[in-house]
Amino acid sequence: STDQQLIRESWRKVSESPLEHGLVLFARLFDLDPDLLPLFQYNCKKFSTPQECLSSPEFLEHIRKVMLVIDAAVTHLENLHCLEEYLTNLGKKHQAVGVKVESFSTVGESVLYMLEKCHGPAFNLDVREAWTKLYSTVVKTMSSAWEV
Ligand code: HEM
């Protein structure tokens, strides 16, 4: 199959329960980098544990937003540049809330982790590489905000 087919097939199962899979993604992200936790503040309140964050309604909305962006990328695989302006702006918003551009690599690892948990051995090297390419295209566009 082509990369695009591999991505669409592997996204189908995830997109049936985005919140569940998004929780796996973000639980992994906080395991890999607990310093990301304080970036999420709603009404100026910091979470004291990842568990507290992962159960707050505002944060669950962020999870839904992230999954929707990935869903949009999967929908527009053939024509990713139509998301360019949106993703550039999204990058700017993340820079403004204090996200370091390097953290997107940790997010990428967490996305792969979530996909692997979902698919097991079916998530083979070909599928992994297809996702790695897509994710790096998305991040490259979001990252333009950090460039001087
Ligand atoms: C908004 C943090 C990764 C998509 C936000 C906000 C924060 C935040 C603090 C504002 C509050 C909110 O809407 O909940 C982070 C951190 C990340 C991260 C710390 C990882 C290092 C991502 C990724 C995506 C994403 C990978 C999608 C590819 C969004 C969207 C919004 C948002 C769509 C709403 C923007 C708007 O209001 O227009 N993020 N985020 N985030 N984030 Fe993230």
Short mmCIF file of N, CA and C and ligand atoms in Angstrom, two decimals:
data_model
loop_
_atom_site.label_atom_id
_atom_site.label_comp_id
_atom_site.label_asym_id
_atom_site.label_seq_id
_atom_site.Cartn_x
_atom_site.Cartn_y
_atom_site.Cartn_z
N SER A 1 0.83 -1.22 0.00
CA SER A 1 0.00 0.00 0.00
C SER A 1 0.86 1.26 0.00
N THR A 2 0.27 2.33 -0.39
CA THR A 2 0.96 3.61 -0.33
C THR A 2 0.94 4.12 1.11
N ASP A 3 1.79 5.09 1.39
CA ASP A 3 1.82 5.72 2.70
C ASP A 3 0.44 6.24 3.09
N GLN A 4 -0.24 6.81 2.10
CA GLN A 4 -1.55 7.42 2.40
C GLN A 4 -2.56 6.37 2.83
N GLN A 5 -2.52 5.20 2.15
CA GLN A 5 -3.43 4.12 2.57
C GLN A 5 -3.09 3.62 3.96
N LEU A 6 -1.79 3.47 4.22
CA LEU A 6 -1.36 2.98 5.54
C LEU A 6 -1.82 3.92 6.65
N ILE A 7 -1.70 5.21 6.37
CA ILE A 7 -2.12 6.19 7.38
C ILE A 7 -3.63 6.15 7.58
N ARG A 8 -4.36 6.12 6.49
CA ARG A 8 -5.84 6.13 6.62
C ARG A 8 -6.34 4.88 7.33
N GLU A 9 -5.78 3.71 6.96
CA GLU A 9 -6.21 2.47 7.60
C GLU A 9 -5.92 2.50 9.10
N SER A 10 -4.73 2.99 9.46
CA SER A 10 -4.37 2.95 10.87
C SER A 10 -5.07 4.05 11.68
N TRP A 11 -5.50 5.11 11.01
CA TRP A 11 -6.21 6.18 11.72
C TRP A 11 -7.66 5.81 12.00
N ARG A 12 -8.24 4.95 11.14
CA ARG A 12 -9.68 4.65 11.25
C ARG A 12 -10.04 4.20 12.67
N LYS A 13 -9.28 3.22 13.17
CA LYS A 13 -9.59 2.67 14.49
C LYS A 13 -9.41 3.73 15.60
N VAL A 14 -8.36 4.54 15.46
CA VAL A 14 -8.12 5.58 16.46
C VAL A 14 -9.27 6.58 16.46
N SER A 15 -9.73 6.95 15.26
CA SER A 15 -10.73 8.01 15.16
C SER A 15 -12.12 7.56 15.62
N GLU A 16 -12.30 6.27 15.85
CA GLU A 16 -13.57 5.80 16.42
C GLU A 16 -13.68 6.16 17.89
N SER A 17 -12.56 6.27 18.58
CA SER A 17 -12.59 6.73 19.98
C SER A 17 -11.40 7.65 20.25
N PRO A 18 -11.54 8.87 19.72
CA PRO A 18 -10.41 9.81 19.79
C PRO A 18 -9.99 10.17 21.22
N LEU A 19 -10.97 10.32 22.10
CA LEU A 19 -10.62 10.73 23.46
C LEU A 19 -9.80 9.64 24.17
N GLU A 20 -10.27 8.41 24.03
CA GLU A 20 -9.56 7.28 24.64
C GLU A 20 -8.10 7.22 24.16
N HIS A 21 -7.92 7.34 22.84
CA HIS A 21 -6.55 7.26 22.31
C HIS A 21 -5.74 8.51 22.62
N GLY A 22 -6.42 9.65 22.63
CA GLY A 22 -5.75 10.89 23.00
C GLY A 22 -5.25 10.86 24.44
N LEU A 23 -6.00 10.18 25.31
CA LEU A 23 -5.55 10.04 26.70
C LEU A 23 -4.28 9.21 26.78
N VAL A 24 -4.20 8.16 25.96
CA VAL A 24 -2.97 7.33 25.91
C VAL A 24 -1.80 8.20 25.45
N LEU A 25 -2.07 9.02 24.41
CA LEU A 25 -1.03 9.90 23.87
C LEU A 25 -0.50 10.86 24.95
N PHE A 26 -1.43 11.56 25.64
CA PHE A 26 -0.99 12.58 26.59
C PHE A 26 -0.45 11.99 27.89
N ALA A 27 -0.96 10.82 28.31
CA ALA A 27 -0.38 10.17 29.49
C ALA A 27 1.09 9.84 29.19
N ARG A 28 1.34 9.34 27.97
CA ARG A 28 2.71 9.04 27.56
C ARG A 28 3.56 10.32 27.50
N LEU A 29 2.96 11.40 26.97
CA LEU A 29 3.70 12.66 26.86
C LEU A 29 4.16 13.15 28.23
N PHE A 30 3.27 13.08 29.23
CA PHE A 30 3.66 13.54 30.57
C PHE A 30 4.66 12.59 31.23
N ASP A 31 4.60 11.30 30.89
CA ASP A 31 5.64 10.37 31.36
C ASP A 31 6.99 10.76 30.80
N LEU A 32 7.02 11.06 29.50
CA LEU A 32 8.29 11.39 28.84
C LEU A 32 8.81 12.76 29.27
N ASP A 33 7.90 13.70 29.49
CA ASP A 33 8.32 15.05 29.86
C ASP A 33 7.33 15.71 30.83
N PRO A 34 7.50 15.44 32.11
CA PRO A 34 6.58 15.99 33.13
C PRO A 34 6.60 17.52 33.16
N ASP A 35 7.66 18.14 32.64
CA ASP A 35 7.73 19.60 32.64
C ASP A 35 6.70 20.26 31.72
N LEU A 36 6.04 19.46 30.89
CA LEU A 36 5.00 20.04 30.02
C LEU A 36 3.71 20.32 30.81
N LEU A 37 3.56 19.65 31.94
CA LEU A 37 2.32 19.78 32.72
C LEU A 37 1.96 21.24 33.06
N PRO A 38 2.92 22.03 33.59
CA PRO A 38 2.56 23.42 33.97
C PRO A 38 2.16 24.32 32.80
N LEU A 39 2.41 23.88 31.55
CA LEU A 39 1.99 24.72 30.42
C LEU A 39 0.47 24.71 30.28
N PHE A 40 -0.17 23.68 30.81
CA PHE A 40 -1.63 23.62 30.75
C PHE A 40 -2.19 24.25 32.01
N GLN A 41 -2.77 25.43 31.85
CA GLN A 41 -3.38 26.13 32.98
C GLN A 41 -4.71 26.67 32.53
N TYR A 42 -5.71 26.36 33.27
CA TYR A 42 -7.02 26.89 32.95
C TYR A 42 -7.47 27.72 34.14
N ASN A 43 -7.90 28.95 33.90
CA ASN A 43 -8.17 29.92 34.97
C ASN A 43 -6.96 30.09 35.88
N CYS A 44 -5.77 30.11 35.27
CA CYS A 44 -4.51 30.33 35.99
C CYS A 44 -4.17 29.24 36.99
N LYS A 45 -4.90 28.17 36.99
CA LYS A 45 -4.65 27.12 37.97
C LYS A 45 -3.75 26.04 37.38
N LYS A 46 -2.62 25.76 38.07
CA LYS A 46 -1.73 24.69 37.61
C LYS A 46 -2.17 23.35 38.18
N PHE A 47 -1.99 22.31 37.39
CA PHE A 47 -2.30 20.97 37.88
C PHE A 47 -1.13 20.46 38.69
N SER A 48 -1.41 19.72 39.77
CA SER A 48 -0.29 19.20 40.55
C SER A 48 0.14 17.81 40.13
N THR A 49 -0.73 17.09 39.43
CA THR A 49 -0.32 15.77 38.93
C THR A 49 -0.86 15.58 37.52
N PRO A 50 -0.18 14.72 36.73
CA PRO A 50 -0.71 14.40 35.40
C PRO A 50 -2.14 13.86 35.47
N GLN A 51 -2.43 13.06 36.50
CA GLN A 51 -3.78 12.48 36.64
C GLN A 51 -4.83 13.58 36.75
N GLU A 52 -4.50 14.61 37.54
CA GLU A 52 -5.43 15.72 37.72
C GLU A 52 -5.70 16.41 36.38
N CYS A 53 -4.61 16.62 35.63
CA CYS A 53 -4.72 17.26 34.31
C CYS A 53 -5.55 16.39 33.37
N LEU A 54 -5.21 15.11 33.32
CA LEU A 54 -5.85 14.18 32.38
C LEU A 54 -7.33 13.96 32.69
N SER A 55 -7.80 14.46 33.85
CA SER A 55 -9.22 14.29 34.13
C SER A 55 -9.96 15.63 34.13
N SER A 56 -9.27 16.72 33.77
CA SER A 56 -9.99 17.99 33.76
C SER A 56 -10.70 18.21 32.42
N PRO A 57 -11.94 18.71 32.50
CA PRO A 57 -12.73 18.90 31.28
C PRO A 57 -12.03 19.79 30.25
N GLU A 58 -11.33 20.85 30.70
CA GLU A 58 -10.66 21.75 29.74
C GLU A 58 -9.54 21.02 29.02
N PHE A 59 -8.82 20.19 29.77
CA PHE A 59 -7.73 19.46 29.14
C PHE A 59 -8.27 18.40 28.17
N LEU A 60 -9.37 17.77 28.55
CA LEU A 60 -9.98 16.79 27.63
C LEU A 60 -10.40 17.47 26.33
N GLU A 61 -10.81 18.73 26.44
CA GLU A 61 -11.11 19.50 25.22
C GLU A 61 -9.84 19.70 24.39
N HIS A 62 -8.70 19.97 25.05
CA HIS A 62 -7.45 20.09 24.30
C HIS A 62 -7.13 18.79 23.57
N ILE A 63 -7.35 17.68 24.26
CA ILE A 63 -7.12 16.38 23.61
C ILE A 63 -7.99 16.26 22.36
N ARG A 64 -9.26 16.62 22.50
CA ARG A 64 -10.15 16.56 21.32
C ARG A 64 -9.65 17.45 20.19
N LYS A 65 -9.14 18.63 20.56
CA LYS A 65 -8.63 19.56 19.54
C LYS A 65 -7.43 18.95 18.81
N VAL A 66 -6.52 18.35 19.58
CA VAL A 66 -5.34 17.74 18.97
C VAL A 66 -5.75 16.63 18.00
N MET A 67 -6.69 15.80 18.45
CA MET A 67 -7.12 14.69 17.60
C MET A 67 -7.81 15.21 16.33
N LEU A 68 -8.52 16.34 16.45
CA LEU A 68 -9.17 16.93 15.27
C LEU A 68 -8.15 17.46 14.27
N VAL A 69 -7.05 18.02 14.78
CA VAL A 69 -6.01 18.52 13.87
C VAL A 69 -5.38 17.33 13.12
N ILE A 70 -5.09 16.25 13.84
CA ILE A 70 -4.52 15.07 13.18
C ILE A 70 -5.53 14.53 12.16
N ASP A 71 -6.79 14.51 12.55
CA ASP A 71 -7.84 14.04 11.65
C ASP A 71 -7.89 14.89 10.37
N ALA A 72 -7.75 16.19 10.53
CA ALA A 72 -7.75 17.09 9.37
C ALA A 72 -6.55 16.78 8.47
N ALA A 73 -5.39 16.51 9.08
CA ALA A 73 -4.20 16.18 8.29
C ALA A 73 -4.43 14.88 7.52
N VAL A 74 -5.04 13.90 8.17
CA VAL A 74 -5.31 12.63 7.50
C VAL A 74 -6.31 12.82 6.35
N THR A 75 -7.30 13.67 6.58
CA THR A 75 -8.28 13.97 5.53
C THR A 75 -7.64 14.66 4.33
N HIS A 76 -6.67 15.54 4.61
CA HIS A 76 -6.07 16.36 3.55
C HIS A 76 -4.68 15.90 3.13
N LEU A 77 -4.42 14.60 3.31
CA LEU A 77 -3.09 14.04 2.98
C LEU A 77 -2.57 14.45 1.61
N GLU A 78 -3.47 14.46 0.62
CA GLU A 78 -3.05 14.75 -0.75
C GLU A 78 -2.80 16.24 -0.96
N ASN A 79 -3.26 17.01 0.01
CA ASN A 79 -3.27 18.45 -0.21
C ASN A 79 -3.00 19.19 1.10
N LEU A 80 -1.91 18.76 1.76
CA LEU A 80 -1.64 19.28 3.11
C LEU A 80 -1.45 20.79 3.14
N HIS A 81 -1.02 21.34 2.00
CA HIS A 81 -0.73 22.78 2.06
C HIS A 81 -1.98 23.62 2.24
N CYS A 82 -3.16 23.02 2.07
CA CYS A 82 -4.36 23.82 2.38
C CYS A 82 -4.52 24.03 3.89
N LEU A 83 -3.73 23.30 4.70
CA LEU A 83 -3.76 23.51 6.16
C LEU A 83 -2.65 24.44 6.63
N GLU A 84 -1.84 24.90 5.67
CA GLU A 84 -0.63 25.63 6.01
C GLU A 84 -0.88 26.84 6.92
N GLU A 85 -1.84 27.66 6.49
CA GLU A 85 -2.10 28.89 7.24
C GLU A 85 -2.62 28.56 8.64
N TYR A 86 -3.52 27.59 8.70
CA TYR A 86 -4.06 27.17 9.99
C TYR A 86 -2.94 26.67 10.92
N LEU A 87 -2.06 25.82 10.38
CA LEU A 87 -1.00 25.22 11.20
C LEU A 87 0.05 26.25 11.62
N THR A 88 0.33 27.20 10.73
CA THR A 88 1.27 28.26 11.08
C THR A 88 0.73 29.06 12.27
N ASN A 89 -0.55 29.39 12.21
CA ASN A 89 -1.19 30.10 13.32
C ASN A 89 -1.23 29.28 14.59
N LEU A 90 -1.48 28.00 14.43
CA LEU A 90 -1.53 27.10 15.59
C LEU A 90 -0.15 27.06 16.26
N GLY A 91 0.89 27.06 15.44
CA GLY A 91 2.25 27.11 15.98
C GLY A 91 2.46 28.38 16.79
N LYS A 92 2.02 29.51 16.25
CA LYS A 92 2.17 30.79 16.94
C LYS A 92 1.48 30.77 18.30
N LYS A 93 0.28 30.17 18.35
CA LYS A 93 -0.45 30.10 19.62
C LYS A 93 0.32 29.27 20.64
N HIS A 94 0.96 28.20 20.17
CA HIS A 94 1.72 27.36 21.09
C HIS A 94 3.00 28.04 21.56
N GLN A 95 3.60 28.80 20.66
CA GLN A 95 4.77 29.55 21.09
C GLN A 95 4.37 30.55 22.18
N ALA A 96 3.20 31.18 21.98
CA ALA A 96 2.72 32.18 22.93
C ALA A 96 2.42 31.58 24.31
N VAL A 97 2.00 30.33 24.37
CA VAL A 97 1.73 29.73 25.68
C VAL A 97 2.98 29.07 26.28
N GLY A 98 4.13 29.22 25.61
CA GLY A 98 5.39 28.78 26.21
C GLY A 98 5.89 27.41 25.79
N VAL A 99 5.29 26.85 24.75
CA VAL A 99 5.76 25.55 24.26
C VAL A 99 7.10 25.74 23.54
N LYS A 100 8.07 24.86 23.86
CA LYS A 100 9.35 24.86 23.13
C LYS A 100 9.20 23.99 21.90
N VAL A 101 9.82 24.40 20.81
CA VAL A 101 9.63 23.68 19.56
C VAL A 101 10.13 22.23 19.68
N GLU A 102 11.15 22.00 20.53
CA GLU A 102 11.67 20.63 20.72
C GLU A 102 10.60 19.70 21.29
N SER A 103 9.65 20.28 22.02
CA SER A 103 8.63 19.43 22.66
C SER A 103 7.77 18.72 21.63
N PHE A 104 7.71 19.27 20.41
CA PHE A 104 6.91 18.59 19.38
C PHE A 104 7.51 17.24 19.00
N SER A 105 8.83 17.06 19.21
CA SER A 105 9.41 15.73 18.97
C SER A 105 8.88 14.72 19.99
N THR A 106 8.77 15.17 21.24
CA THR A 106 8.24 14.29 22.28
C THR A 106 6.77 13.97 22.01
N VAL A 107 6.04 14.97 21.49
CA VAL A 107 4.65 14.70 21.10
C VAL A 107 4.64 13.64 20.00
N GLY A 108 5.56 13.77 19.03
CA GLY A 108 5.64 12.80 17.93
C GLY A 108 5.88 11.39 18.43
N GLU A 109 6.81 11.25 19.38
CA GLU A 109 7.05 9.92 19.97
C GLU A 109 5.80 9.39 20.64
N SER A 110 5.05 10.30 21.28
CA SER A 110 3.84 9.89 21.99
C SER A 110 2.72 9.49 21.02
N VAL A 111 2.69 10.14 19.86
CA VAL A 111 1.71 9.77 18.83
C VAL A 111 2.02 8.34 18.35
N LEU A 112 3.31 8.07 18.08
CA LEU A 112 3.69 6.73 17.62
C LEU A 112 3.39 5.67 18.69
N TYR A 113 3.63 6.04 19.94
CA TYR A 113 3.34 5.14 21.06
C TYR A 113 1.85 4.80 21.11
N MET A 114 1.02 5.83 20.96
CA MET A 114 -0.44 5.62 20.98
C MET A 114 -0.87 4.70 19.82
N LEU A 115 -0.32 4.94 18.63
CA LEU A 115 -0.68 4.12 17.47
C LEU A 115 -0.25 2.66 17.68
N GLU A 116 0.92 2.49 18.28
CA GLU A 116 1.41 1.14 18.53
C GLU A 116 0.56 0.42 19.57
N LYS A 117 0.15 1.15 20.63
CA LYS A 117 -0.75 0.56 21.64
C LYS A 117 -2.06 0.14 21.00
N CYS A 118 -2.51 0.94 20.03
CA CYS A 118 -3.79 0.67 19.38
C CYS A 118 -3.71 -0.54 18.45
N HIS A 119 -2.61 -0.66 17.70
CA HIS A 119 -2.55 -1.67 16.64
C HIS A 119 -1.65 -2.86 16.93
N GLY A 120 -0.81 -2.76 17.94
CA GLY A 120 0.12 -3.87 18.22
C GLY A 120 1.07 -4.07 17.07
N PRO A 121 1.42 -5.35 16.78
CA PRO A 121 2.41 -5.65 15.76
C PRO A 121 2.00 -5.18 14.35
N ALA A 122 0.71 -4.97 14.13
CA ALA A 122 0.26 -4.46 12.82
C ALA A 122 0.84 -3.07 12.56
N PHE A 123 1.24 -2.40 13.64
CA PHE A 123 1.89 -1.10 13.46
C PHE A 123 3.37 -1.36 13.13
N ASN A 124 3.62 -1.74 11.90
CA ASN A 124 4.98 -2.15 11.51
C ASN A 124 5.81 -0.96 11.04
N LEU A 125 7.02 -1.26 10.59
CA LEU A 125 7.95 -0.20 10.23
C LEU A 125 7.41 0.71 9.11
N ASP A 126 6.73 0.11 8.12
CA ASP A 126 6.19 0.90 7.01
C ASP A 126 5.16 1.92 7.51
N VAL A 127 4.26 1.45 8.38
CA VAL A 127 3.22 2.35 8.90
C VAL A 127 3.86 3.44 9.76
N ARG A 128 4.82 3.01 10.58
CA ARG A 128 5.54 3.97 11.43
C ARG A 128 6.21 5.06 10.59
N GLU A 129 6.85 4.64 9.51
CA GLU A 129 7.55 5.63 8.66
C GLU A 129 6.57 6.58 7.97
N ALA A 130 5.43 6.03 7.55
CA ALA A 130 4.42 6.88 6.91
C ALA A 130 3.94 7.96 7.89
N TRP A 131 3.70 7.56 9.14
CA TRP A 131 3.25 8.52 10.16
C TRP A 131 4.34 9.53 10.51
N THR A 132 5.57 9.03 10.56
CA THR A 132 6.69 9.92 10.88
C THR A 132 6.81 11.04 9.85
N LYS A 133 6.62 10.67 8.58
CA LYS A 133 6.68 11.69 7.51
C LYS A 133 5.54 12.70 7.64
N LEU A 134 4.33 12.19 7.86
CA LEU A 134 3.18 13.09 7.99
C LEU A 134 3.38 14.04 9.18
N TYR A 135 3.74 13.45 10.32
CA TYR A 135 3.90 14.26 11.52
C TYR A 135 4.97 15.33 11.32
N SER A 136 6.06 14.96 10.66
CA SER A 136 7.13 15.95 10.51
C SER A 136 6.71 17.08 9.57
N THR A 137 5.85 16.78 8.61
CA THR A 137 5.33 17.85 7.75
C THR A 137 4.46 18.82 8.56
N VAL A 138 3.60 18.25 9.41
CA VAL A 138 2.73 19.09 10.24
C VAL A 138 3.58 19.96 11.18
N VAL A 139 4.58 19.33 11.81
CA VAL A 139 5.41 20.07 12.77
C VAL A 139 6.27 21.13 12.08
N LYS A 140 6.72 20.80 10.88
CA LYS A 140 7.53 21.79 10.16
C LYS A 140 6.72 23.07 9.94
N THR A 141 5.45 22.91 9.59
CA THR A 141 4.61 24.08 9.37
C THR A 141 4.32 24.81 10.69
N MET A 142 3.99 24.05 11.73
CA MET A 142 3.73 24.69 13.03
C MET A 142 4.97 25.41 13.54
N SER A 143 6.15 24.89 13.20
CA SER A 143 7.41 25.41 13.76
C SER A 143 7.87 26.73 13.18
N SER A 144 7.23 27.16 12.10
CA SER A 144 7.72 28.39 11.47
C SER A 144 7.69 29.57 12.44
N ALA A 145 6.81 29.50 13.45
CA ALA A 145 6.72 30.58 14.43
C ALA A 145 8.01 30.75 15.24
N TRP A 146 8.76 29.67 15.43
CA TRP A 146 9.95 29.73 16.28
C TRP A 146 11.19 30.19 15.50
N GLU A 147 11.05 30.24 14.16
CA GLU A 147 12.19 30.65 13.36
C GLU A 147 12.35 32.17 13.41
N VAL A 148 13.61 32.60 13.37
CA VAL A 148 13.84 34.05 13.51
C VAL A 148 13.63 34.79 12.19
C1 HEM B 1 -4.41 25.06 22.37
C2 HEM B 1 -0.64 23.44 24.97
C3 HEM B 1 0.37 20.24 21.49
C4 HEM B 1 -3.59 21.61 19.08
C5 HEM B 1 -3.48 24.90 23.37
C6 HEM B 1 -3.44 25.65 24.61
C7 HEM B 1 -2.39 25.18 25.33
C8 HEM B 1 -1.74 24.15 24.56
C9 HEM B 1 -1.94 25.63 26.72
C10 HEM B 1 -4.44 26.75 25.01
C11 HEM B 1 -5.47 26.19 25.95
C12 HEM B 1 -6.40 25.17 25.30
O1 HEM B 1 -6.96 25.42 24.21
O2 HEM B 1 -6.56 24.09 25.90
C13 HEM B 1 -0.04 22.44 24.24
C14 HEM B 1 1.16 21.72 24.66
C15 HEM B 1 1.43 20.83 23.68
C16 HEM B 1 0.42 20.97 22.66
C17 HEM B 1 1.93 21.97 25.96
C18 HEM B 1 2.58 19.85 23.58
C19 HEM B 1 3.84 20.18 23.80
C20 HEM B 1 -0.59 20.35 20.52
C21 HEM B 1 -0.62 19.62 19.27
C22 HEM B 1 -1.72 20.00 18.60
C23 HEM B 1 -2.40 20.99 19.41
C24 HEM B 1 0.44 18.60 18.84
C25 HEM B 1 -2.22 19.56 17.26
C26 HEM B 1 -1.45 19.06 16.31
C27 HEM B 1 -4.16 22.66 19.76
C28 HEM B 1 -5.33 23.38 19.31
C29 HEM B 1 -5.55 24.39 20.25
C30 HEM B 1 -4.52 24.25 21.26
C31 HEM B 1 -6.14 23.10 18.05
C32 HEM B 1 -6.65 25.45 20.21
C33 HEM B 1 -6.09 26.66 19.51
C34 HEM B 1 -7.11 27.77 19.41
O3 HEM B 1 -7.67 28.15 20.44
O4 HEM B 1 -7.31 28.26 18.28
N1 HEM B 1 -2.43 24.00 23.36
N2 HEM B 1 -0.46 21.94 23.04
N3 HEM B 1 -1.69 21.18 20.57
N4 HEM B 1 -3.71 23.20 20.93
FE1 HEM B 1 -2.09 22.57 21.98
#
